[in-house]
Coordinates of C-alpha atoms and ligand atoms in Angstrom, one line a residue:
M70 CA 194.8 -73.4 -138.8
G71 CA 194.8 -71.2 -135.8
L72 CA 196.5 -68.0 -134.7
Q73 CA 200.2 -68.9 -135.2
E74 CA 199.6 -70.3 -138.7
I75 CA 197.6 -67.2 -139.8
R76 CA 200.2 -64.9 -138.3
A77 CA 202.9 -66.7 -140.3
R78 CA 200.8 -66.5 -143.5
V79 CA 200.2 -62.8 -143.1
A80 CA 203.9 -62.2 -142.6
A81 CA 204.9 -64.4 -145.5
E82 CA 202.5 -62.7 -147.9
A83 CA 203.6 -59.3 -146.8
E84 CA 207.3 -60.2 -147.4
R85 CA 206.5 -61.8 -150.7
V86 CA 205.0 -58.6 -152.0
G87 CA 207.8 -56.4 -150.5
R88 CA 205.9 -55.1 -147.5
A89 CA 206.9 -55.0 -143.8
P90 CA 204.9 -57.7 -141.9
E91 CA 204.1 -55.0 -139.3
S92 CA 202.3 -52.9 -141.9
V93 CA 199.5 -55.5 -141.7
T94 CA 197.3 -55.6 -138.6
L95 CA 195.6 -58.9 -138.1
I96 CA 192.2 -58.4 -136.6
A97 CA 191.0 -61.7 -135.0
V98 CA 187.2 -61.7 -135.6
S99 CA 185.8 -63.2 -132.5
K100 CA 182.0 -62.8 -133.2
V101 CA 179.9 -65.8 -132.1
Q102 CA 182.9 -67.7 -130.9
P103 CA 182.7 -69.3 -127.4
D104 CA 184.6 -67.4 -124.7
A105 CA 187.0 -70.3 -124.2
R106 CA 188.3 -70.0 -127.8
V107 CA 188.7 -66.2 -127.5
L108 CA 190.5 -66.8 -124.2
E109 CA 193.0 -69.1 -125.9
V110 CA 193.9 -66.5 -128.5
L111 CA 194.2 -63.8 -125.8
E112 CA 196.5 -66.2 -123.8
Q113 CA 198.7 -66.6 -126.9
G114 CA 199.3 -62.9 -126.7
H115 CA 197.0 -61.6 -129.4
R116 CA 195.3 -58.3 -128.6
V117 CA 193.5 -57.0 -131.7
F118 CA 189.9 -58.3 -132.1
G119 CA 186.9 -57.6 -134.3
E120 CA 183.2 -57.9 -133.4
N121 CA 180.2 -57.2 -135.7
R122 CA 177.6 -56.5 -133.1
V123 CA 177.7 -53.8 -130.4
Q124 CA 175.5 -55.7 -128.0
E125 CA 177.5 -58.9 -128.3
A126 CA 180.8 -57.1 -127.8
A127 CA 179.4 -55.2 -124.8
G128 CA 178.5 -58.5 -123.2
K129 CA 181.9 -60.1 -123.5
W130 CA 184.7 -57.6 -123.9
P131 CA 184.6 -55.6 -120.6
A132 CA 185.5 -58.8 -118.7
F133 CA 188.3 -59.8 -121.1
R134 CA 189.7 -56.2 -120.9
A135 CA 189.7 -56.4 -117.1
R136 CA 192.0 -59.5 -117.4
F137 CA 194.2 -58.6 -120.4
Q138 CA 196.0 -55.3 -120.9
G139 CA 196.1 -53.6 -124.3
V140 CA 193.1 -55.0 -126.0
E141 CA 192.2 -53.2 -129.2
L142 CA 188.6 -53.7 -130.3
H143 CA 187.3 -53.0 -133.9
L144 CA 183.6 -52.8 -134.9
I145 CA 183.3 -54.5 -138.3
G146 CA 179.5 -54.8 -138.5
P147 CA 176.7 -52.2 -139.2
L148 CA 176.2 -49.5 -136.7
Q149 CA 172.7 -48.2 -135.9
T150 CA 172.4 -44.5 -135.1
N151 CA 170.9 -45.3 -131.6
K152 CA 174.0 -47.4 -130.7
V153 CA 176.7 -44.8 -131.7
R154 CA 177.5 -43.7 -128.1
Q155 CA 177.8 -47.2 -126.8
A156 CA 180.0 -48.2 -129.8
M157 CA 182.2 -45.2 -129.4
E158 CA 182.8 -46.0 -125.7
L159 CA 183.5 -49.6 -126.4
F160 CA 185.5 -49.7 -129.6
D161 CA 188.9 -48.4 -130.6
A162 CA 188.0 -48.4 -134.3
I163 CA 184.8 -48.4 -136.3
H164 CA 185.0 -49.9 -139.9
T165 CA 181.4 -49.3 -141.0
L166 CA 180.9 -45.5 -141.4
D167 CA 178.6 -45.5 -144.4
R168 CA 176.2 -42.6 -144.3
P169 CA 176.0 -38.8 -143.5
R170 CA 173.6 -39.2 -140.6
L171 CA 176.0 -41.6 -138.9
A172 CA 179.0 -39.3 -139.6
R173 CA 177.2 -36.3 -138.0
S174 CA 176.2 -38.4 -135.0
I175 CA 179.8 -39.6 -134.4
A176 CA 181.1 -36.1 -134.8
R177 CA 178.6 -34.8 -132.2
I178 CA 179.4 -37.5 -129.6
A179 CA 183.1 -37.2 -130.3
E180 CA 182.9 -33.6 -129.3
E181 CA 181.2 -34.5 -126.1
L182 CA 183.5 -37.4 -125.2
G183 CA 186.7 -35.5 -126.3
R184 CA 187.9 -38.5 -128.3
C185 CA 186.9 -40.6 -131.3
P186 CA 187.7 -44.1 -132.4
K187 CA 189.6 -44.5 -135.6
L188 CA 187.2 -44.5 -138.5
F189 CA 187.0 -46.5 -141.7
I190 CA 184.5 -45.7 -144.4
Q191 CA 182.8 -48.8 -145.8
V192 CA 182.5 -48.8 -149.6
N193 CA 180.0 -51.1 -151.3
T194 CA 182.5 -51.9 -154.1
G195 CA 180.1 -54.5 -155.7
E196 CA 177.2 -52.0 -155.5
E197 CA 175.1 -54.8 -154.0
P198 CA 171.6 -53.6 -152.9
Q199 CA 171.6 -55.7 -149.7
K200 CA 175.0 -54.6 -148.6
A201 CA 176.0 -51.5 -146.6
G202 CA 178.6 -49.0 -147.7
V203 CA 178.8 -46.0 -149.9
R204 CA 178.8 -46.6 -153.7
P205 CA 182.3 -46.1 -155.3
G206 CA 181.0 -43.1 -157.2
E207 CA 179.9 -41.4 -154.0
A208 CA 183.0 -42.2 -152.0
D209 CA 185.0 -39.1 -152.7
G210 CA 182.1 -36.8 -151.8
F211 CA 181.4 -38.7 -148.6
I212 CA 185.1 -38.8 -147.6
A213 CA 185.2 -35.0 -148.0
E214 CA 182.0 -34.6 -146.0
C215 CA 183.5 -36.7 -143.1
R216 CA 186.7 -34.6 -143.2
D217 CA 184.7 -31.4 -143.0
L218 CA 183.2 -32.7 -139.8
G219 CA 186.7 -33.2 -138.4
L220 CA 186.4 -37.0 -138.3
P221 CA 189.6 -39.0 -138.1
I222 CA 189.3 -41.1 -141.3
E223 CA 191.9 -43.8 -140.9
G224 CA 190.9 -46.0 -143.9
L225 CA 188.4 -47.5 -146.2
M226 CA 186.8 -51.0 -145.8
C227 CA 185.0 -53.4 -148.2
I228 CA 183.4 -56.8 -148.2
P229 CA 183.5 -58.1 -151.8
P230 CA 180.5 -60.0 -153.3
V231 CA 180.8 -63.7 -152.5
D232 CA 180.7 -64.8 -156.1
E233 CA 183.3 -62.4 -157.6
E234 CA 187.0 -62.3 -157.8
P235 CA 187.9 -60.4 -154.6
S236 CA 191.2 -58.9 -155.9
L237 CA 189.3 -56.6 -158.3
H238 CA 187.3 -55.2 -155.4
F239 CA 190.5 -54.8 -153.3
A240 CA 192.2 -53.0 -156.2
L241 CA 189.2 -50.7 -156.5
L242 CA 189.2 -49.9 -152.8
A243 CA 193.0 -49.2 -152.9
K244 CA 192.5 -46.8 -155.9
I245 CA 189.8 -44.8 -154.1
A246 CA 191.9 -44.6 -151.0
K247 CA 195.0 -43.5 -152.9
R248 CA 193.3 -40.7 -154.8
N249 CA 191.9 -39.4 -151.5
G250 CA 195.2 -39.7 -149.6
I251 CA 193.9 -42.3 -147.2
A252 CA 196.4 -44.8 -145.8
G253 CA 194.3 -47.5 -144.2
L254 CA 192.7 -50.4 -146.1
S255 CA 190.5 -52.9 -144.1
M256 CA 190.0 -55.8 -146.5
G257 CA 190.5 -59.5 -146.7
M258 CA 188.9 -62.3 -144.6
S259 CA 189.7 -66.0 -144.0
D260 CA 189.5 -67.0 -147.6
D261 CA 191.2 -64.0 -149.3
F262 CA 193.4 -62.2 -146.9
E263 CA 196.6 -63.0 -148.8
S264 CA 195.2 -61.5 -152.0
A265 CA 194.1 -58.4 -149.9
I266 CA 197.6 -58.0 -148.6
A267 CA 199.0 -58.2 -152.1
Q268 CA 196.6 -55.3 -153.0
G269 CA 197.8 -53.2 -150.0
A270 CA 195.5 -54.2 -147.0
T271 CA 196.7 -52.6 -143.8
H272 CA 194.0 -54.5 -141.7
V273 CA 192.8 -58.0 -142.5
R274 CA 189.7 -59.3 -140.7
V275 CA 190.1 -63.1 -140.1
G276 CA 187.6 -65.1 -138.1
S277 CA 187.1 -68.8 -138.9
A278 CA 190.6 -69.5 -140.0
I279 CA 191.8 -68.5 -136.5
F280 CA 189.0 -69.7 -134.3
G281 CA 187.4 -72.4 -136.4
A282 CA 183.9 -72.4 -137.9
R283 CA 181.2 -70.2 -136.2
D284 CA 178.4 -72.2 -134.6
Y285 CA 175.2 -70.1 -135.0
A286 CA 173.0 -72.9 -133.5
Ligands
PLP441 C1 182.6 -62.3 -139.9 C2 183.4 -61.2 -140.6 C3 184.7 -61.4 -141.0 C4 185.5 -62.7 -140.7 O1 185.0 -63.7 -141.6 P1 185.8 -65.1 -141.8 O2 185.4 -65.6 -143.1 O3 185.4 -65.9 -140.6 O4 187.2 -64.8 -141.7 C5 185.3 -60.3 -141.6 N1 184.7 -59.2 -141.9 C6 183.4 -59.0 -141.6 C7 182.8 -57.7 -141.9 C8 182.7 -60.0 -140.9 O5 181.4 -59.7 -140.6

């Protein structure tokens, strides 16, 4: 695997389903990966990365950004209310907007900063108790609430349950987005990004298939 192969597979799947390859943004998920591996991918010209922890991203990305122009950083993990400001200063997009309190906090700080990252609302399509995200039945109301706050809602995001067919969850997310007039769909990871692209993903989040397995030890 590796960057070139995953890029080729993203483009091939987009073409297969009649979509332009540029309509799919490949987010290289660099969480936990050693700097040397991230550096290799930067040196191959890739610029769009995902991290799931604010602290970890704050520790590594300012230095990479000083060396490489045009880095675009996406937060794909849960955001605590006390880290909102730091996250908004560091990330270009936040994929895990999932509750009214967080929405209000982002709106308030966006006002202060005079800018706001692109926002994706996380939907808990499998209604799993341990997982973040609004329930599908609450999504329309929450989207409206975020829009009332003036937030730039770019898309919806989901992480399907591990033991279920992901395409059903991707289709559900696409349906919620469509009826709300939302263009972005952040869905698909190493094992299922092709199926996500077939269902309309505009952003796929691929980690281990690009960088190799994460070593948490
Ligand atoms: C870690 C992570 C990914 C990437 O997972 P891989 O299976 O390594 O591709 C994608 N999305 C989220 C939300 C993640 O936390």
